[in-house]
mmCIF file of C-alpha atoms in Angstrom:
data_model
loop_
_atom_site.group_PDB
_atom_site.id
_atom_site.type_symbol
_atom_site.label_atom_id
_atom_site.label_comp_id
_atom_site.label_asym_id
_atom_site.label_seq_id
_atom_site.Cartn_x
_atom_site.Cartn_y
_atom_site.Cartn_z
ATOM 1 C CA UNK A 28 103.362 87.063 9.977
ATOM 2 C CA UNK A 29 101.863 85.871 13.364
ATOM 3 C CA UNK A 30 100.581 83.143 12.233
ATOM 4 C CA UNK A 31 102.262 79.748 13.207
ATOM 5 C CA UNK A 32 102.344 76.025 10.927
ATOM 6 C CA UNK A 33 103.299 72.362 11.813
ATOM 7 C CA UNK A 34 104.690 70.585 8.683
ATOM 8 C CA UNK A 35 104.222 66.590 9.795
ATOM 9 C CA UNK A 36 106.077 64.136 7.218
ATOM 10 C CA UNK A 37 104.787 60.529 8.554
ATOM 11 C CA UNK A 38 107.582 58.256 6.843
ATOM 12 C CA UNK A 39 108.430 54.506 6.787
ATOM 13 C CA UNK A 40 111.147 53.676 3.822
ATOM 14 C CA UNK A 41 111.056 56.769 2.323
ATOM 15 C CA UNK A 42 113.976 56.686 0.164
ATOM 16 C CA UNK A 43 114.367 57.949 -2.824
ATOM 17 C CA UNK A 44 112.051 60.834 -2.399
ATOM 18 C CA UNK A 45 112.208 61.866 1.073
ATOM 19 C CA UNK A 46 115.350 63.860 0.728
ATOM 20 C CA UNK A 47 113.222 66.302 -2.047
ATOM 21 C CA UNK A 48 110.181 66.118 0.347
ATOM 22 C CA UNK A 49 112.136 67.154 3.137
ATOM 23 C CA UNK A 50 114.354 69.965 1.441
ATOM 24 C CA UNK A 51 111.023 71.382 0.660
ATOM 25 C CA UNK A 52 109.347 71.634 3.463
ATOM 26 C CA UNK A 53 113.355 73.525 4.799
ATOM 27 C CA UNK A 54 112.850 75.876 1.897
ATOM 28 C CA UNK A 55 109.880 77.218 2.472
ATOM 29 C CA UNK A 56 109.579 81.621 2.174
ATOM 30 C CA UNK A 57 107.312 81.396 5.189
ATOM 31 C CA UNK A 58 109.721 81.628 8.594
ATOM 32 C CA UNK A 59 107.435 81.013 11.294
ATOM 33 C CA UNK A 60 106.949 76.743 11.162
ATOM 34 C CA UNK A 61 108.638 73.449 12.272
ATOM 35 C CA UNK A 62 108.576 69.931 10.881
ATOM 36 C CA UNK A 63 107.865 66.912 12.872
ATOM 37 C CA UNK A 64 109.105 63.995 10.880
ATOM 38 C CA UNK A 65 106.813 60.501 12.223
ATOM 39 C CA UNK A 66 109.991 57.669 11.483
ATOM 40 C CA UNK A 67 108.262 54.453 11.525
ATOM 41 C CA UNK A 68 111.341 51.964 11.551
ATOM 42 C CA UNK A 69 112.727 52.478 7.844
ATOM 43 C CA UNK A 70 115.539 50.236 7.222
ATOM 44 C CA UNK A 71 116.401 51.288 3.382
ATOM 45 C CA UNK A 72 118.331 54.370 4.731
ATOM 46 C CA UNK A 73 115.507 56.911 5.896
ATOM 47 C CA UNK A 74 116.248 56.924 9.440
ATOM 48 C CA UNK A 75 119.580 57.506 8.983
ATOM 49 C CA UNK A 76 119.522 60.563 6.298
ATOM 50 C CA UNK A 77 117.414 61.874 8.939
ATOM 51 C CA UNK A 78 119.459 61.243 11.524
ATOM 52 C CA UNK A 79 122.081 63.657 9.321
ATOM 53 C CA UNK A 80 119.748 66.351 9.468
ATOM 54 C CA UNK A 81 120.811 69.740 10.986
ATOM 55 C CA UNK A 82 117.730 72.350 11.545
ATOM 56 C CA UNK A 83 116.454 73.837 14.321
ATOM 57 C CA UNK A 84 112.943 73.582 12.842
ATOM 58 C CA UNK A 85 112.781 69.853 12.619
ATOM 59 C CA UNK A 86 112.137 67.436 15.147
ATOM 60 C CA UNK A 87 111.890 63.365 14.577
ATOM 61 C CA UNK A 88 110.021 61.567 16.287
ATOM 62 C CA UNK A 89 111.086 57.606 16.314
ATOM 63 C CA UNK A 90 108.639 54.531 16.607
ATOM 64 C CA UNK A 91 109.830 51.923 18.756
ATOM 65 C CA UNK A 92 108.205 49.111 16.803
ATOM 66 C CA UNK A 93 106.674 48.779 12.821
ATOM 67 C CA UNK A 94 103.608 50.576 12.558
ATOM 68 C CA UNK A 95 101.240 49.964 9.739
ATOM 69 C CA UNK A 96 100.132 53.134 7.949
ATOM 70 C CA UNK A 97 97.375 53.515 9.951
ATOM 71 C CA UNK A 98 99.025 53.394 13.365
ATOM 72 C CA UNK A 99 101.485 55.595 12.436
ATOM 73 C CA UNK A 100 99.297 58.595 11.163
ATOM 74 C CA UNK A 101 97.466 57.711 14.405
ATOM 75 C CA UNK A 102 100.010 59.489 15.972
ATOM 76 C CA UNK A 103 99.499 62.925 14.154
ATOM 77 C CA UNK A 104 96.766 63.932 16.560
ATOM 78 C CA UNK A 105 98.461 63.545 19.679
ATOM 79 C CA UNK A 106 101.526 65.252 18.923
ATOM 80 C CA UNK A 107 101.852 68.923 19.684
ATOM 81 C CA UNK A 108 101.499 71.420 17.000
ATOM 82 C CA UNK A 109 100.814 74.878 15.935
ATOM 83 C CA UNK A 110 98.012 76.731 15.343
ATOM 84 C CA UNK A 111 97.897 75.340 11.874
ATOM 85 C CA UNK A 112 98.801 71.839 10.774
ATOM 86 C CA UNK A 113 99.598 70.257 7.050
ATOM 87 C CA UNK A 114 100.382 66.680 6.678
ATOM 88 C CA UNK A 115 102.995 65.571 3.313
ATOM 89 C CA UNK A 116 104.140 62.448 1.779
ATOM 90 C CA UNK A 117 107.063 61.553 2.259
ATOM 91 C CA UNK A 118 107.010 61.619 -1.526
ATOM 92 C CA UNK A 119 105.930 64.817 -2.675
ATOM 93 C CA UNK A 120 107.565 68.047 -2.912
ATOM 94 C CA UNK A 121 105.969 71.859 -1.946
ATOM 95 C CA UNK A 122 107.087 74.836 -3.824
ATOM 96 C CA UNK A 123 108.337 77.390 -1.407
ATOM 97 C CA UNK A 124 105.934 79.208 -1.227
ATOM 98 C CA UNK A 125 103.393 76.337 -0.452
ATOM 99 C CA UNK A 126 103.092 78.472 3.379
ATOM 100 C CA UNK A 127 102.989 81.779 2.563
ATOM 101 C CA UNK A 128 100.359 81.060 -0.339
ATOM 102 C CA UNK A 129 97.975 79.559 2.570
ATOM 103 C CA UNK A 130 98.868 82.420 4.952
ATOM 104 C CA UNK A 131 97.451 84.343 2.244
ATOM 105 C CA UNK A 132 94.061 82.434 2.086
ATOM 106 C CA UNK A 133 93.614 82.167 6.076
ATOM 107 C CA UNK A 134 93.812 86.310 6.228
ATOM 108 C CA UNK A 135 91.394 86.105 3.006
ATOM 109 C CA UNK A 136 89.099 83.742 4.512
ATOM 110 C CA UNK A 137 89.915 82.984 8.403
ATOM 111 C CA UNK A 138 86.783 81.409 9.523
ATOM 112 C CA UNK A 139 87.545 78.431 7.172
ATOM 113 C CA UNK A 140 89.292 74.995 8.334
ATOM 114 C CA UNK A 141 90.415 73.937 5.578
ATOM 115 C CA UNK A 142 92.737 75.516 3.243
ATOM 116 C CA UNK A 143 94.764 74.320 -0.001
ATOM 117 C CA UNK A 144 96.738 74.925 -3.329
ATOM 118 C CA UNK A 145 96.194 73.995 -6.302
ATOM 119 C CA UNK A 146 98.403 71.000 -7.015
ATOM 120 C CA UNK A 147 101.006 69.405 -10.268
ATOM 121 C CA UNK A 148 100.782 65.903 -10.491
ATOM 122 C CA UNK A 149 104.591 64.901 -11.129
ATOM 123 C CA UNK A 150 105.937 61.183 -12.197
ATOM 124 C CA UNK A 151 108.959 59.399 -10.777
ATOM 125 C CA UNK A 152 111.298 61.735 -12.437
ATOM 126 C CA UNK A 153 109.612 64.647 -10.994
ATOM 127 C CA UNK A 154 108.127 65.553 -14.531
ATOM 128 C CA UNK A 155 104.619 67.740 -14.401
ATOM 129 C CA UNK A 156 101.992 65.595 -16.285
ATOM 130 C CA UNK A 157 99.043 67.486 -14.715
ATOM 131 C CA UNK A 158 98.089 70.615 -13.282
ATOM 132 C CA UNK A 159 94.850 70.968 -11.482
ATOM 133 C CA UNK A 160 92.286 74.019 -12.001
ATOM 134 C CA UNK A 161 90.171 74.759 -8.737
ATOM 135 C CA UNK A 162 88.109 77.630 -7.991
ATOM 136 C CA UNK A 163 88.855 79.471 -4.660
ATOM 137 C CA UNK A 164 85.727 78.226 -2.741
ATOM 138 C CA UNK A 165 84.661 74.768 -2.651
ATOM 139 C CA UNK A 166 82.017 73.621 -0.885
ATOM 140 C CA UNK A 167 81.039 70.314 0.434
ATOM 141 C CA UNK A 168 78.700 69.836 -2.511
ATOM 142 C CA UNK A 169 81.605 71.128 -5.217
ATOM 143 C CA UNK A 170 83.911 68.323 -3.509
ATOM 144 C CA UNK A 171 82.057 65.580 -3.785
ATOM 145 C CA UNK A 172 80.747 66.236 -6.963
ATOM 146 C CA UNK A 173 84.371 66.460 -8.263
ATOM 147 C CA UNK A 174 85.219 63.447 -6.442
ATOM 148 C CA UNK A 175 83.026 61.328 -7.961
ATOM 149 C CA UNK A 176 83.527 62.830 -11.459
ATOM 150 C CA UNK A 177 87.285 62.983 -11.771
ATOM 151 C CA UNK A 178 87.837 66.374 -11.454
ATOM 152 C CA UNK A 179 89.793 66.816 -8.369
ATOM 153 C CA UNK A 180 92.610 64.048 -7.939
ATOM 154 C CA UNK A 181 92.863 63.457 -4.226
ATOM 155 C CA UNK A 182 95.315 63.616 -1.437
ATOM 156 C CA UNK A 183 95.453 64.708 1.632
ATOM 157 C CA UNK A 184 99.081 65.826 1.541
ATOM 158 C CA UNK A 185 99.527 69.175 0.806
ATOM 159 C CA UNK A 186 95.886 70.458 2.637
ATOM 160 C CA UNK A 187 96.649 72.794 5.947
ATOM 161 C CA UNK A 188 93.907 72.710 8.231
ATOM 162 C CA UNK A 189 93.314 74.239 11.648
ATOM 163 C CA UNK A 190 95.019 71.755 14.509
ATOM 164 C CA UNK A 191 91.983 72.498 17.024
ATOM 165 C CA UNK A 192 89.762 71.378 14.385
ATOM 166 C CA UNK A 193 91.430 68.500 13.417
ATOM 167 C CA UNK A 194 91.803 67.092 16.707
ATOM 168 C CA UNK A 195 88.461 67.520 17.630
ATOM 169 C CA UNK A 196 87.205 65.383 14.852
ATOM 170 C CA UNK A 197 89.544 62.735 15.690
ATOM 171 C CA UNK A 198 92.079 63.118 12.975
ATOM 172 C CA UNK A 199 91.654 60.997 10.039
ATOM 173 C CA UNK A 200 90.446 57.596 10.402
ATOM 174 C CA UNK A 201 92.917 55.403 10.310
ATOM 175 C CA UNK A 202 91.534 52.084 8.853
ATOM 176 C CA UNK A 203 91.531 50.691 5.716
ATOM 177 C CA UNK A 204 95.200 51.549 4.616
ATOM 178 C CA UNK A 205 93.807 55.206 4.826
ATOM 179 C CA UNK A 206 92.076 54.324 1.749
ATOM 180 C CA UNK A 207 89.007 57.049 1.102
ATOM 181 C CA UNK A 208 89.654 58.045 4.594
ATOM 182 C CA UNK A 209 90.904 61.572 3.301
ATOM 183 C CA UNK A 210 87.958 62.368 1.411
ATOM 184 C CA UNK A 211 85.737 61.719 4.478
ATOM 185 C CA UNK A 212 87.976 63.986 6.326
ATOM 186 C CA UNK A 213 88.009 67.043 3.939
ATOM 187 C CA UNK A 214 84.410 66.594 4.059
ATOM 188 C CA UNK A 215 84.306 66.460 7.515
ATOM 189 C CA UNK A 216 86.609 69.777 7.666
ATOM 190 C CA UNK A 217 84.912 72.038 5.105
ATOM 191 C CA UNK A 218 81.352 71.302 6.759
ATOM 192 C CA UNK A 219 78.187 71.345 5.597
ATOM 193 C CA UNK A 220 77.369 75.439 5.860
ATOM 194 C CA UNK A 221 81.187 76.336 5.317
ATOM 195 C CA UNK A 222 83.815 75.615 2.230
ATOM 196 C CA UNK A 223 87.531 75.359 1.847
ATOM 197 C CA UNK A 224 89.637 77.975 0.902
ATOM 198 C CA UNK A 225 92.355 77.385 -2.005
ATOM 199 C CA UNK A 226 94.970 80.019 -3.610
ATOM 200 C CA UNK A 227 96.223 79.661 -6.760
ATOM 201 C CA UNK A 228 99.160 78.615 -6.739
ATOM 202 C CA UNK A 229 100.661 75.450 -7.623
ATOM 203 C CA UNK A 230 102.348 74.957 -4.737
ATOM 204 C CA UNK A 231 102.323 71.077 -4.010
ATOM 205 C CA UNK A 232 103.970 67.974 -6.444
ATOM 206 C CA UNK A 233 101.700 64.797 -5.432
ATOM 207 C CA UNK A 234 103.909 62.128 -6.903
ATOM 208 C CA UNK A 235 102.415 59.542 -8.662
ATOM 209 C CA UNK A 236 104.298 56.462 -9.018
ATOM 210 C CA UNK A 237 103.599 52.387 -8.427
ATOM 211 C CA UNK A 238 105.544 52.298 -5.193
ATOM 212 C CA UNK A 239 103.043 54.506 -3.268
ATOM 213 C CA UNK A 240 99.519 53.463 -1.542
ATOM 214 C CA UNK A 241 97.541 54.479 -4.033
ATOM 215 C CA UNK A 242 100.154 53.517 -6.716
ATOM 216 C CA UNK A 243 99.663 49.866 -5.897
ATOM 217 C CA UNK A 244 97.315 49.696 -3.437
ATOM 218 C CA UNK A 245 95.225 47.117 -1.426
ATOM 219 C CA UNK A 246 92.318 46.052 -2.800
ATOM 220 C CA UNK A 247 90.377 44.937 -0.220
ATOM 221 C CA UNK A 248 91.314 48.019 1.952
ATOM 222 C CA UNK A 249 90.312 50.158 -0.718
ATOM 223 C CA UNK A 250 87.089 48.585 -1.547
ATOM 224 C CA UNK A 251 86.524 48.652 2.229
ATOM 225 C CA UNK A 252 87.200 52.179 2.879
ATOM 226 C CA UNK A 253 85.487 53.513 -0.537
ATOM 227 C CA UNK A 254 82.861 51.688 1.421
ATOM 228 C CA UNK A 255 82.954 53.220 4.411
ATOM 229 C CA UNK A 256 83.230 56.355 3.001
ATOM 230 C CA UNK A 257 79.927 56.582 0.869
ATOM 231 C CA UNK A 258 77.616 54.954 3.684
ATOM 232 C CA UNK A 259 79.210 57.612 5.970
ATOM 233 C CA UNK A 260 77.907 59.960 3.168
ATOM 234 C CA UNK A 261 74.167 58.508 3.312
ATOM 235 C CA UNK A 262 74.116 58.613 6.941
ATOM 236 C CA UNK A 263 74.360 62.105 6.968
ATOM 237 C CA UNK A 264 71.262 62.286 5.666
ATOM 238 C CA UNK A 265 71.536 65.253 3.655
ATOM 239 C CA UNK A 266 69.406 65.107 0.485
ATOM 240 C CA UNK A 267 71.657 66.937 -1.881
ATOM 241 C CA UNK A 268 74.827 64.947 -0.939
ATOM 242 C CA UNK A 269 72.927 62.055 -1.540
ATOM 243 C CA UNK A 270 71.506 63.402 -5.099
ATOM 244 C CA UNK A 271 75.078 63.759 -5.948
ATOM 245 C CA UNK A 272 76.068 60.127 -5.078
ATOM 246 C CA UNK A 273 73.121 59.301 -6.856
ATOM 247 C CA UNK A 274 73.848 61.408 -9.959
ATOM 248 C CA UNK A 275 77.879 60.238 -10.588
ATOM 249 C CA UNK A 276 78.779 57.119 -8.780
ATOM 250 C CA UNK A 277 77.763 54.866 -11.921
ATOM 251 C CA UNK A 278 80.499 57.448 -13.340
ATOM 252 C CA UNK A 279 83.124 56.783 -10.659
ATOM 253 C CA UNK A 280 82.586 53.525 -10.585
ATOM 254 C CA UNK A 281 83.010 52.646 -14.598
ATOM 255 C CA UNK A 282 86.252 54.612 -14.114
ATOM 256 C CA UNK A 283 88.004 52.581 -11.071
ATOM 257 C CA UNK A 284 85.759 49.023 -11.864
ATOM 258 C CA UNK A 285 88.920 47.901 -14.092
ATOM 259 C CA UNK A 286 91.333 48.802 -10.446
ATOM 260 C CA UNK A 287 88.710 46.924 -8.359
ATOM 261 C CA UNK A 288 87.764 44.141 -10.878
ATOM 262 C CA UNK A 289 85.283 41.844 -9.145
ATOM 263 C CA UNK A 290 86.068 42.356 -5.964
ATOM 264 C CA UNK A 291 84.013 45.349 -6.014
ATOM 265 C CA UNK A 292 80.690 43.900 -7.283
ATOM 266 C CA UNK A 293 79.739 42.839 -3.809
ATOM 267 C CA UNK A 294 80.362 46.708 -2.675
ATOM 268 C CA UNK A 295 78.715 48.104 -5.511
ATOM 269 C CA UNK A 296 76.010 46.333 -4.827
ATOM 270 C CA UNK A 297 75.257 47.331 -1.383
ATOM 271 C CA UNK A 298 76.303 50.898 -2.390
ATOM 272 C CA UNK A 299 73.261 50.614 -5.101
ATOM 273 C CA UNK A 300 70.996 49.347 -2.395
ATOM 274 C CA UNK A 301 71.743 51.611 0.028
ATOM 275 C CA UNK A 302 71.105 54.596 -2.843
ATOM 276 C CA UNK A 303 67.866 52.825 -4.383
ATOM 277 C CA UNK A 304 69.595 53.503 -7.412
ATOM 278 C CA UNK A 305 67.302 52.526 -10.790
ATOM 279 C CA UNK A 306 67.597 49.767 -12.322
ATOM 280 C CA UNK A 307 65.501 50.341 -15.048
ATOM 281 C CA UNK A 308 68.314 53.321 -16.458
ATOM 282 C CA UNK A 309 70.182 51.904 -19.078
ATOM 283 C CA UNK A 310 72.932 53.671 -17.431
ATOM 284 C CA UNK A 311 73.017 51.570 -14.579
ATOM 285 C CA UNK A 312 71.662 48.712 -16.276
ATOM 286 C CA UNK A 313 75.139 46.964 -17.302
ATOM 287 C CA UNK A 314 76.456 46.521 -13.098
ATOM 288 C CA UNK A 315 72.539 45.079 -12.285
ATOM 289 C CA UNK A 316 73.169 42.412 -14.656
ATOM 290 C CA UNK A 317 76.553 41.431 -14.057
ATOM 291 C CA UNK A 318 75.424 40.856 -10.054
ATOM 292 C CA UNK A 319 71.680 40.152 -10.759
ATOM 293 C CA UNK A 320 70.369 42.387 -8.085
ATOM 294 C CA UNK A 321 66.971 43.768 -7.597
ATOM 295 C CA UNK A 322 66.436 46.864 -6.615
ATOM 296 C CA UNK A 323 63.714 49.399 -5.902
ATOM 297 C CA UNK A 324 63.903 52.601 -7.742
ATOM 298 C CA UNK A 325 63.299 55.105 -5.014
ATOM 299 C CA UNK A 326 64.088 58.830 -6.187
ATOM 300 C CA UNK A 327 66.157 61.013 -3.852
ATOM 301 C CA UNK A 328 64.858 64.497 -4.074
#
């Protein structure tokens, strides 16, 4: 086992779950990793469990001021790390053997830069309501398709990625309360002419519960970033990606409109712009009347 992993753990009031998210990432059946634990001024006990902490493979690293969110993970790509990196909420729990499960994956498929597990989703008493079903090779095209459609729930804890890789892109973008953000960067990762690599295992608990980001999050920084995400998309300019868009966001947005409420008409309307989506398609027919919008029907082949 030559191969060498960077568990990072950004955190800011992490209590009561960071003691299970830590203990994890300790128990892990894979030997050769450290932790690097971001402490962004907690003041509900965090910084001081964590100051109790006794391991040779963890190392905290203290803000001197409040960060937001974003400037905090803004300090994941200049921080020294191993070959390979994963990032986890300070909320969820791995399985131990979340590492060795990806070791396995990067031998089966080492030109990849982007690996994961399969994940549980788990509620506030760390009960398994969910258990996702992905196939071993996703492509760009499989991940936004299941985006859009529901079928992967995303995260970006619990991915392990190469750290040269991530660096060079610039790490994830950290605007917008790092809302849609992540799906940019897996997209970014896996590449157009590659895919991402994922074992079977269940090896990662992505809590779900109303105290996290996505549990409660901002509106506006969501709508924003869900913004900047699919015009990102477009300005690819890659036909099928497009198609896909094209295809399924009515779809993904019926599902989140009652989240955004009207705050997302004035998105959703540039988004159908920008897309030429029909209007004339009874399927899209319901949003075009609710913000009285004209648009060209232009197909995307």
């Amino acid at each position: 086992m030559d191969t060498k992993f960077t568990i990072v753990i950004p955190v800011h009031n992490g209590m009561p779950y960071i003691k299970d998210c830590v203990d994890s990432a300790l128990s892990q059946d894979y030997e050769k990793y450290n932790i690097i634990l971001l402490e962004n001024m907690s003041d509900d006990g965090t910084a001081e469990y964590l100051n109790t902490l006794n391991s040779d493979k963890i190392t905290i690293i203290k803000s001197d001021k409040l960060l937001t969110i974003e400037e905090n993970w803004a300090r994941i790509k200049d921080i020294e790390m191993n070959e390979y990196m994963s990032i986890l909420m300070a909320d969820d729990v791995l399985e131990k053997n979340y590492l060795s499960s990806i070791y396995k994956m990067i031998k089966k498929h080492p030109n990849c830069n982007i690996y994961r597990t399969n994940i549980n989703l788990i509620n506030e008493k760390s009960e398994i309501f969910h258990k996702s079903d992905i196939k071993e090779k996703i492509t760009i095209y499989d991940y936004l398709n299941g985006r859009l459609k529901f079928t992967y729930t995303e995260t970006f804890a619990g991915y392990c990625v190469k750290t040269q890789k991530y660096k060079e892109i610039g790490g994830i973008v950290c605007k917008f309360r790092l809302m849609s953000t992540d799906e940019k960067l897996v997209m970014e990762l896996v590449g157009e002419n590659n895919y991402m690599a994922v074992a079977s295992e269940h090896s990662v608990n992505y809590r779900c519960h109303t105290g996290s980001e996505s549990g409660s999050p901002n509106v506006e920084a969501a709508i924003n970033g869900y913004n900047y995400w699919l015009n990102w998309i477009y300005n690819l300019n890659n036909k099928k990606l497009r198609k896909i868009v094209y295809n399924y966001l009515p779809y993904h947005f019926n599902q989140i409109k009652r989240f955004f409420d009207n705050r997302s008409l004035k998105i959703l309307k540039n988004i159908y712009e920008l897309y030429n989506l029909n209007e004339n398609d009874c399927y899209h027919k319901i949003y075009f009347l609710k913000i009285k919008i004209e648009v060209k029907f232009l197909s995307i082949k």
